[in-house]
C-alpha positions as a LaTeX table, in Angstrom:
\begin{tabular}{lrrr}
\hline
Residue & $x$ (\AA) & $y$ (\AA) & $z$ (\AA) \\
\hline
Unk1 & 140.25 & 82.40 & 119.09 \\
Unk2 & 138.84 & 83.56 & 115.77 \\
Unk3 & 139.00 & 87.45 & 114.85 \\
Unk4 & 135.12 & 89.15 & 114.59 \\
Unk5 & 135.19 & 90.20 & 111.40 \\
Unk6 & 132.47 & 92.68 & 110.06 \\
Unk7 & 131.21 & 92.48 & 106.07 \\
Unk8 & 129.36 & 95.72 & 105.87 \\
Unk9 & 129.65 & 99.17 & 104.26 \\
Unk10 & 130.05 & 102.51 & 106.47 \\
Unk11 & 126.37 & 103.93 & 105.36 \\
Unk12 & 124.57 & 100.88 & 106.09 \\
Unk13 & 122.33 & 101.25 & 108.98 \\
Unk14 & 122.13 & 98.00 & 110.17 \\
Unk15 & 126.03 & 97.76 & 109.52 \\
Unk16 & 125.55 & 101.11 & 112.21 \\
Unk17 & 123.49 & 99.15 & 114.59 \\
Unk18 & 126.10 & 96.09 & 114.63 \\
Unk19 & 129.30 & 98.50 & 115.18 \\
Unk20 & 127.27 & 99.92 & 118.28 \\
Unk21 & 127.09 & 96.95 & 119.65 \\
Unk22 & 130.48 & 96.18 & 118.75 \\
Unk23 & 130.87 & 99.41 & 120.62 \\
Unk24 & 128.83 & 98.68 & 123.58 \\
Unk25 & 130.60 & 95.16 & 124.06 \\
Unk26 & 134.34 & 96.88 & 124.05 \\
Unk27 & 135.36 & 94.29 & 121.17 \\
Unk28 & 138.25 & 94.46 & 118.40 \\
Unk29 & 136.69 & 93.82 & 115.24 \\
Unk30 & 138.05 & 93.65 & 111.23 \\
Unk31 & 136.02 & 95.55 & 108.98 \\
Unk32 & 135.63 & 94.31 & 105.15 \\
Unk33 & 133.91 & 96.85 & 103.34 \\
Unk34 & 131.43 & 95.13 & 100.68 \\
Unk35 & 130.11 & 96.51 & 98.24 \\
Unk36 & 126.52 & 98.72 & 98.31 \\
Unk37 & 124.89 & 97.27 & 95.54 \\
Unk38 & 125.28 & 93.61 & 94.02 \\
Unk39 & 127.38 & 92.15 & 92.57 \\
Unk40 & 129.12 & 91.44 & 95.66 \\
Unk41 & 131.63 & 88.92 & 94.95 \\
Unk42 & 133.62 & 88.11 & 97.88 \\
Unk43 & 130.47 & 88.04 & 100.01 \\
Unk44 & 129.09 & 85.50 & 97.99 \\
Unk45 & 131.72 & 82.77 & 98.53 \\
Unk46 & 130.99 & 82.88 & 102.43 \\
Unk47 & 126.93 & 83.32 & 102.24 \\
Unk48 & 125.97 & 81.42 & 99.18 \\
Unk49 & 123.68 & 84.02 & 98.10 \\
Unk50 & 122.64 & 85.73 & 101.27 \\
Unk51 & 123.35 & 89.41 & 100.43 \\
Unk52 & 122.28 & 91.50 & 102.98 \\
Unk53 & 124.24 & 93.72 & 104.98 \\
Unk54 & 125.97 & 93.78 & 107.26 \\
Unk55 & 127.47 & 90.24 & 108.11 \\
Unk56 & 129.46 & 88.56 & 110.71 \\
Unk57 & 132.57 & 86.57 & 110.17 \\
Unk58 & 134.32 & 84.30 & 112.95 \\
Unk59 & 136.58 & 81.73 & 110.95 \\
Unk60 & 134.79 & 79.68 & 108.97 \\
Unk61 & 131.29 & 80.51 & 110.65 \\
Unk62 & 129.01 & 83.50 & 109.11 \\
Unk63 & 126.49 & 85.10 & 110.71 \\
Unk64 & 123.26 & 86.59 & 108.65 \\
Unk65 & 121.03 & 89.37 & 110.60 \\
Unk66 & 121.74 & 91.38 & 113.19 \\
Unk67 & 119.00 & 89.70 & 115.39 \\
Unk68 & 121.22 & 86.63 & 115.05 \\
Unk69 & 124.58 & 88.55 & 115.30 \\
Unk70 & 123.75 & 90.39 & 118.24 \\
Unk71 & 123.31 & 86.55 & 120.07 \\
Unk72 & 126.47 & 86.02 & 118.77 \\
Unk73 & 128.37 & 89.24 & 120.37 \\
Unk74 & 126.39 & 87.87 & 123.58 \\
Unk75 & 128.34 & 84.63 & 123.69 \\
Unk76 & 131.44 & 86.35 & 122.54 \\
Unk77 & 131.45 & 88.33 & 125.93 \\
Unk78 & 128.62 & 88.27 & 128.15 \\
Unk79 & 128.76 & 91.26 & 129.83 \\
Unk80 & 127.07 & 94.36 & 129.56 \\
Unk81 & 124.70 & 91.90 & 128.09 \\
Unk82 & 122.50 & 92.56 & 124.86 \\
Unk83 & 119.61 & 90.69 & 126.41 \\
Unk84 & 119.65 & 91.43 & 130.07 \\
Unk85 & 118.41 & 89.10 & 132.46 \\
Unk86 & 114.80 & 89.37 & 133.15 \\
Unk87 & 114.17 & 91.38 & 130.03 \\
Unk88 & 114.90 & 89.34 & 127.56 \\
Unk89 & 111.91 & 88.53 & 125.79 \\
Unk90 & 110.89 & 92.50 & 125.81 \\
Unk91 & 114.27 & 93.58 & 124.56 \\
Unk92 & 114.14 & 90.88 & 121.61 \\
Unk93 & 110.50 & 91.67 & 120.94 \\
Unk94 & 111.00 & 95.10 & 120.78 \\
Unk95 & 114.04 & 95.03 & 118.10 \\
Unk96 & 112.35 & 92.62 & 115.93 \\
Unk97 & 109.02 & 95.22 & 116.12 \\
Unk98 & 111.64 & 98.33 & 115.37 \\
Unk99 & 113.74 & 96.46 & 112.91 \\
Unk100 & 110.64 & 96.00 & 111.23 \\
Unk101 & 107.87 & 98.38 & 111.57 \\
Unk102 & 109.96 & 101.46 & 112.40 \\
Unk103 & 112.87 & 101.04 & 110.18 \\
Unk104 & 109.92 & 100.35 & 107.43 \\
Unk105 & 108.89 & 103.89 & 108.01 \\
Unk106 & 112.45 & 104.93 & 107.72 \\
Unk107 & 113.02 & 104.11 & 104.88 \\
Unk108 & 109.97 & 105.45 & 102.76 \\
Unk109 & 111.24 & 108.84 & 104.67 \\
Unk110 & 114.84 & 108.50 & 103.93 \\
Unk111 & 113.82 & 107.60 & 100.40 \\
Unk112 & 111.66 & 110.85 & 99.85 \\
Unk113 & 112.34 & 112.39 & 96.67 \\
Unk114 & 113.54 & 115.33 & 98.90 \\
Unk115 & 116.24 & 113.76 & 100.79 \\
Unk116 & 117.52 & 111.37 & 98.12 \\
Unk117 & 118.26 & 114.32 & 96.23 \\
Unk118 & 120.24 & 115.77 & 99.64 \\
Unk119 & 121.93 & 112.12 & 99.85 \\
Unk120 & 122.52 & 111.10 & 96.26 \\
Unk121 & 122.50 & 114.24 & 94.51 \\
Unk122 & 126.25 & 114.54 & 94.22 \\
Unk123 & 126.38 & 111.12 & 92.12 \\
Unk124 & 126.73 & 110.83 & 88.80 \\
Unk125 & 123.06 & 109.56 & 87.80 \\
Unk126 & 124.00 & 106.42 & 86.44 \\
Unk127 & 125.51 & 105.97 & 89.83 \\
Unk128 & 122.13 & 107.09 & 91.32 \\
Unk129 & 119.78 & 104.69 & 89.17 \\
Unk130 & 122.16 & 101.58 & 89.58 \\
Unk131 & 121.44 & 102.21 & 93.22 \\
Unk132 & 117.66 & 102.62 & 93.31 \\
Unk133 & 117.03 & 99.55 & 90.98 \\
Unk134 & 119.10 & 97.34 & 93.65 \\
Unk135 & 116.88 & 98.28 & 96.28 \\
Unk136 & 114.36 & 97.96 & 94.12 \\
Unk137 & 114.99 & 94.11 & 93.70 \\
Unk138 & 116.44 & 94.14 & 97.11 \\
Unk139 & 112.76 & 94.71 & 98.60 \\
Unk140 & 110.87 & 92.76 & 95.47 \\
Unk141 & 109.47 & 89.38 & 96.48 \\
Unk142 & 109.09 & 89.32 & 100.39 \\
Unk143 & 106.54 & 90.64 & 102.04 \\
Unk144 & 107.97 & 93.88 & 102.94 \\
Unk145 & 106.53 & 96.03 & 101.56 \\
Unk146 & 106.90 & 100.10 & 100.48 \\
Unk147 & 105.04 & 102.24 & 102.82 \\
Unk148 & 103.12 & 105.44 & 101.33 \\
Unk149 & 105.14 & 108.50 & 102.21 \\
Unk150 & 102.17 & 110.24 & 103.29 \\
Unk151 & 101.44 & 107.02 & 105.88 \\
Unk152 & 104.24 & 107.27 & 107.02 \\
Unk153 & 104.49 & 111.12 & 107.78 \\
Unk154 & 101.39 & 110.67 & 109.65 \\
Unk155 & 102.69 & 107.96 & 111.77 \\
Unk156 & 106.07 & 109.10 & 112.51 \\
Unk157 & 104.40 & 111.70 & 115.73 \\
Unk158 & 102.50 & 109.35 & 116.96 \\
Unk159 & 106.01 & 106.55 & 117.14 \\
Unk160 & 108.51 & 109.98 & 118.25 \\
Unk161 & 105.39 & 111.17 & 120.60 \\
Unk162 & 104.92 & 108.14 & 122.20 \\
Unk163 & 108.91 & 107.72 & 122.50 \\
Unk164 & 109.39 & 111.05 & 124.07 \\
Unk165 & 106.82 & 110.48 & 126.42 \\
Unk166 & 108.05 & 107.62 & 127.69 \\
Unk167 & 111.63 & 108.94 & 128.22 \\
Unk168 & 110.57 & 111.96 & 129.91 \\
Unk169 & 108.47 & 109.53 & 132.69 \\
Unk170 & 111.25 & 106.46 & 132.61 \\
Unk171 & 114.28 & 106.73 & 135.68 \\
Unk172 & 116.34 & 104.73 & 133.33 \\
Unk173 & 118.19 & 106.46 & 130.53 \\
Unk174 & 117.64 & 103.87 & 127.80 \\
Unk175 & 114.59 & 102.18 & 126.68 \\
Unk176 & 114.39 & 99.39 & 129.18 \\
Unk177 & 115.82 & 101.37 & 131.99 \\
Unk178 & 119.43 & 99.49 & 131.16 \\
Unk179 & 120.95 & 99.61 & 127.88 \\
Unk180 & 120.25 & 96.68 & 125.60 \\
Unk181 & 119.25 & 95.38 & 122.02 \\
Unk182 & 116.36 & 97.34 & 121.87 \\
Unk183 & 118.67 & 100.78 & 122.11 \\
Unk184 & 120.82 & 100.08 & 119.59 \\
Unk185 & 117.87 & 98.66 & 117.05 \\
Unk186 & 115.82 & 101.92 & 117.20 \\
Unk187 & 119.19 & 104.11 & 117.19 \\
Unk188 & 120.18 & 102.86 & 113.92 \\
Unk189 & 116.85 & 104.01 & 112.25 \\
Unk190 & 117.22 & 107.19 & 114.08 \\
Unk191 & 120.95 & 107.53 & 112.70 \\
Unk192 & 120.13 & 107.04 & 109.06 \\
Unk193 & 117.11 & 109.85 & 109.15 \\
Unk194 & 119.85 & 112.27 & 110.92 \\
Unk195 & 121.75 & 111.68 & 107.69 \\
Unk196 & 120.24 & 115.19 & 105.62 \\
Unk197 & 118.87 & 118.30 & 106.65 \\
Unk198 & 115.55 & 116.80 & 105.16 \\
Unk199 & 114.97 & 114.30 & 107.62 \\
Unk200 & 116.92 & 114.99 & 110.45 \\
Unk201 & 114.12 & 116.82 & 112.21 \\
Unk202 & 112.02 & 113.73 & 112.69 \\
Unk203 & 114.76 & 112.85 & 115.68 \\
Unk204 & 116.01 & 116.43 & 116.71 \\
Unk205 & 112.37 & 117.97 & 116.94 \\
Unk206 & 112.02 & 115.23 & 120.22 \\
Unk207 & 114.61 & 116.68 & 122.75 \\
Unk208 & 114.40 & 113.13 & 125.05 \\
Unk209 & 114.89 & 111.35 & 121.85 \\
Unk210 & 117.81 & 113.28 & 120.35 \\
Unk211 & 119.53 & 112.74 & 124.00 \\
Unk212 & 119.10 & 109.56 & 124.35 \\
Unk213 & 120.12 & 109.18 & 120.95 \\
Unk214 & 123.31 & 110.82 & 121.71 \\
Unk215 & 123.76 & 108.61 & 125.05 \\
Unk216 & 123.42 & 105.23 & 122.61 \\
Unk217 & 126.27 & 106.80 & 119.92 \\
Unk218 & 128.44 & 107.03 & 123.17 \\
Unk219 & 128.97 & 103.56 & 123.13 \\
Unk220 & 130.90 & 104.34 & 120.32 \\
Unk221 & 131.95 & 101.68 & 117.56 \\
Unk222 & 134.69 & 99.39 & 119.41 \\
Unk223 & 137.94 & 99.39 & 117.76 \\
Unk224 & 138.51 & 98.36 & 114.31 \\
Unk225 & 141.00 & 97.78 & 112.06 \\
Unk226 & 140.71 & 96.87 & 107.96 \\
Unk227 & 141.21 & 93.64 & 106.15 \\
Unk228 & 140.32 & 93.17 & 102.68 \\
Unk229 & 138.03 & 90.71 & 101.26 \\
Unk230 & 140.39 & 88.20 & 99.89 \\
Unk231 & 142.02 & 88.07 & 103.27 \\
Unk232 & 138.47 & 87.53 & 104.93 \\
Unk233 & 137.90 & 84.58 & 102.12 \\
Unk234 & 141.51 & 83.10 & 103.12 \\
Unk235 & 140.65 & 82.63 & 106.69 \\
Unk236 & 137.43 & 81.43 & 106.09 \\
Unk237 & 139.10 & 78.62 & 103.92 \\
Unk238 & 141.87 & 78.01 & 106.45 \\
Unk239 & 139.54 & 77.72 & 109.62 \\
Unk240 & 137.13 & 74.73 & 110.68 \\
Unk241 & 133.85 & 75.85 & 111.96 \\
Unk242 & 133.21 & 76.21 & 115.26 \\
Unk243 & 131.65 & 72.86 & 117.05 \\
Unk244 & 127.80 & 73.11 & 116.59 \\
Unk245 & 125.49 & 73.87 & 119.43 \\
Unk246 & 124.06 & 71.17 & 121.30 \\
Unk247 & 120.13 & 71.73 & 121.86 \\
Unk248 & 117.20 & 69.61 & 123.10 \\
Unk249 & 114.55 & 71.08 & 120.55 \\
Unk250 & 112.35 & 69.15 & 117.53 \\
Unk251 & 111.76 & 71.31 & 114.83 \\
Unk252 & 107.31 & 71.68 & 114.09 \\
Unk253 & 107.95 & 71.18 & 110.88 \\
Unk254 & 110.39 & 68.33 & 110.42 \\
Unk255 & 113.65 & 69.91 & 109.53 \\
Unk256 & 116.44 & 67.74 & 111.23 \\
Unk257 & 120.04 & 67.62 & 110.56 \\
Unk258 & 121.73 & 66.20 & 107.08 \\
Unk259 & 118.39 & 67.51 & 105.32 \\
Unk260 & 119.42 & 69.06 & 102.08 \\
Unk261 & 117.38 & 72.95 & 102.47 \\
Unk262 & 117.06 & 76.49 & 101.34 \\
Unk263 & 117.05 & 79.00 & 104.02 \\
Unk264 & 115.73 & 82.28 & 103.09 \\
Unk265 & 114.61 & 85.57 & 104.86 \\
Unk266 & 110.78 & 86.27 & 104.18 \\
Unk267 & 110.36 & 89.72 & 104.22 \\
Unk268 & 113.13 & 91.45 & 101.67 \\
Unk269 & 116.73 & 90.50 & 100.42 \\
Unk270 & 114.88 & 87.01 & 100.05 \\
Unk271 & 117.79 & 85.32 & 97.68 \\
Unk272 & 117.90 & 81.31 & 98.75 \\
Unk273 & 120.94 & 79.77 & 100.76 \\
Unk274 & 121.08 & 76.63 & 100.28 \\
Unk275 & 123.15 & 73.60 & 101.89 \\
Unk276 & 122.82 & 71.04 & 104.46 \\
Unk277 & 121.23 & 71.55 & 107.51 \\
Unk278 & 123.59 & 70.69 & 110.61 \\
Unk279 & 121.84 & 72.53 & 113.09 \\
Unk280 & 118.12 & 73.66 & 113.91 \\
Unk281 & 117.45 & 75.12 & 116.99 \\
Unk282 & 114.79 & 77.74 & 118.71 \\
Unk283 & 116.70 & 80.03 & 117.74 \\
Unk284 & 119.39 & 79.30 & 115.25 \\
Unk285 & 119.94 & 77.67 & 111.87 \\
Unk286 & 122.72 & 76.46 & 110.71 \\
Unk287 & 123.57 & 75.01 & 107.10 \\
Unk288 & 126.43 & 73.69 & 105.64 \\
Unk289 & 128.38 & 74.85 & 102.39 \\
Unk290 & 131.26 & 74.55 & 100.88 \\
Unk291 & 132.87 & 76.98 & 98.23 \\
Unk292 & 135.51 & 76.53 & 95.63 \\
Unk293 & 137.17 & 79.77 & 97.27 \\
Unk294 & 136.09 & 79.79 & 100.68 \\
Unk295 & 136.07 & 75.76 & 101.62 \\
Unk296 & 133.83 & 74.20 & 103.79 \\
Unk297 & 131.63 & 77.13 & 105.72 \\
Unk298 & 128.71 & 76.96 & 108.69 \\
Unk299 & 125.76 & 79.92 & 107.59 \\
Unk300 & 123.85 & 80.45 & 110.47 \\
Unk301 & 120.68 & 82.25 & 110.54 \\
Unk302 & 118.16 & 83.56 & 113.32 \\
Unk303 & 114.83 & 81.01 & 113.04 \\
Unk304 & 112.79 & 84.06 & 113.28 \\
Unk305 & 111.97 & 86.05 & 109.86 \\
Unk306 & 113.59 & 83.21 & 108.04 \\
Unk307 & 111.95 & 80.31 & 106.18 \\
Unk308 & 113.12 & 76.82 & 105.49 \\
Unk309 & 112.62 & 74.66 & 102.38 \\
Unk310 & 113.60 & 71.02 & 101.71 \\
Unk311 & 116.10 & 70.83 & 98.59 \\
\hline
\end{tabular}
């Protein structure tokens, strides 16, 4: 069996939400730590352009999107399960809605001149400038877009306040009484505002929130150990990809396999992938590449968020 190997950088907050589901699984994982900003040229080889962080490695299959990689943890071990039985259309909803909207206003608070100058000001400002005109592009031509910083100060109560009132009333101690995707999802927004002084109040001043906060970091991160990029690259090229999924589903729109496509995310990081499609499913996507370095690869990617364009 294939090693789980994680592309991803240690202040990533997505990166955060995969290793706590790493954590909650119990799994062994390889870390490869990419680089923040692009270039990123060992990713590049295994996504074909995807460039978002993190990203999930299993032999010659990658894995775009923590939606998608959390279904992939799933059928790596089932249990405690991500998407627990009965729940799973909530739990799903619910990230997708957080990874969205919430970590949306995240972001315009993390990004407040205030706390940038907390997080960054250390940096040389070269440094600091390559940085913000990444994310810059990163978030140019999707349709996420930059929330007003005053919007999203006068949201952030109402999201915390409704939150807290639902933890003090549930008899669970996670979101949907049992832990699942949804925890770890609105965790990882909640970890990158405890990152400064600045904005670490919007979680501690919510004493339900910070502890169930705390109960979701107990998870912990699984157990990792480092491999380097070429390594990751190597196994990639010496591995076959796993057999594809077998699915009764038509696509609406068309798309069957040994189409020539782009697959692209819609709402930021939206560089093209493109290959041939082996796989479309109601979930999954699943094109075929193959790399001068990395050899023949399978890029999957969740349907949802993601568009897909004949070549």
């Amino acid at each position: 069996m294939s090693e789980l190997i994680l592309h991803q950088y240690e202040q990533s907050p997505f990166a955060k939400k995969a290793r706590l589901m790493l954590g909650f699984k119990q799994l062994s994982w390889r870390s490869v730590e990419i680089p923040r900003i692009m270039p990123k040229p060992d990713l590049m080889p295994l996504t074909g352009g995807y460039r978002k962080t993190p990203v999930l490695q299993v032999g010659a299959d990658i894995y775009c999107d923590t939606a998608l990689i959390a279904r992939r943890l799933e059928a790596e071990k089932s249990g405690p399960a991500l998407f627990p039985e009965g729940q799973e259309f909530n739990v799903a909803s619910f990230a997708l809605w957080v990874d969205s909207v919430i970590f949306q206003h995240t972001v315009t608070l993390v990004f407040q001149p205030e706390s940038i100058a907390v997080r960054m000001g250390q940096l040389p400002p070269a440094v600091q400038q390559a940085f913000l005109a990444d994310r810059a592009k990163l978030f140019s031509g999707g349709s996420s877009t930059r929330l007003p910083l005053e919007q999203a100060r006068s949201n952030w109560p109402v999201l915390m306040g409704r939150l807290q009132q639902q933890l003090e009333r549930s008899e669970g101690d996670f979101l949907f009484g049992e832990p699942s995707v949804a925890d770890f999802s609105l965790a990882h927004c909640c970890w990158f505002l405890k990152g400064t002084p600045v904005t670490a109040p919007l979680v501690d001043d919510y004493p339900e929130v910070a502890a169930w906060f705390g109960r979701v970091l107990g998870f912990g991160e699984g157990a990792s150990s480092p491999l380097s990029a070429a390594e990751a690259v190597d196994i990639a090229r010496n591995a076959t990809p796993a057999a594809l999924p077998v699915e009764d589903f038509v696509d609406p729109n068309g798309f069957a396999p040994g189409q020539k496509v782009a697959v692209a995310a819609t709402d930021y990081g939206v560089d093209p992938v493109e290959g041939e499609l082996v796989f479309v499913g109601r979930e999954e996507i699943i094109l075929r590449r193959q790399d001068e370095r990395a050899g023949v690869v399978h890029v999957h990617f969740p349907r949802l968020g993601f568009r897909i364009e004949a070549r």
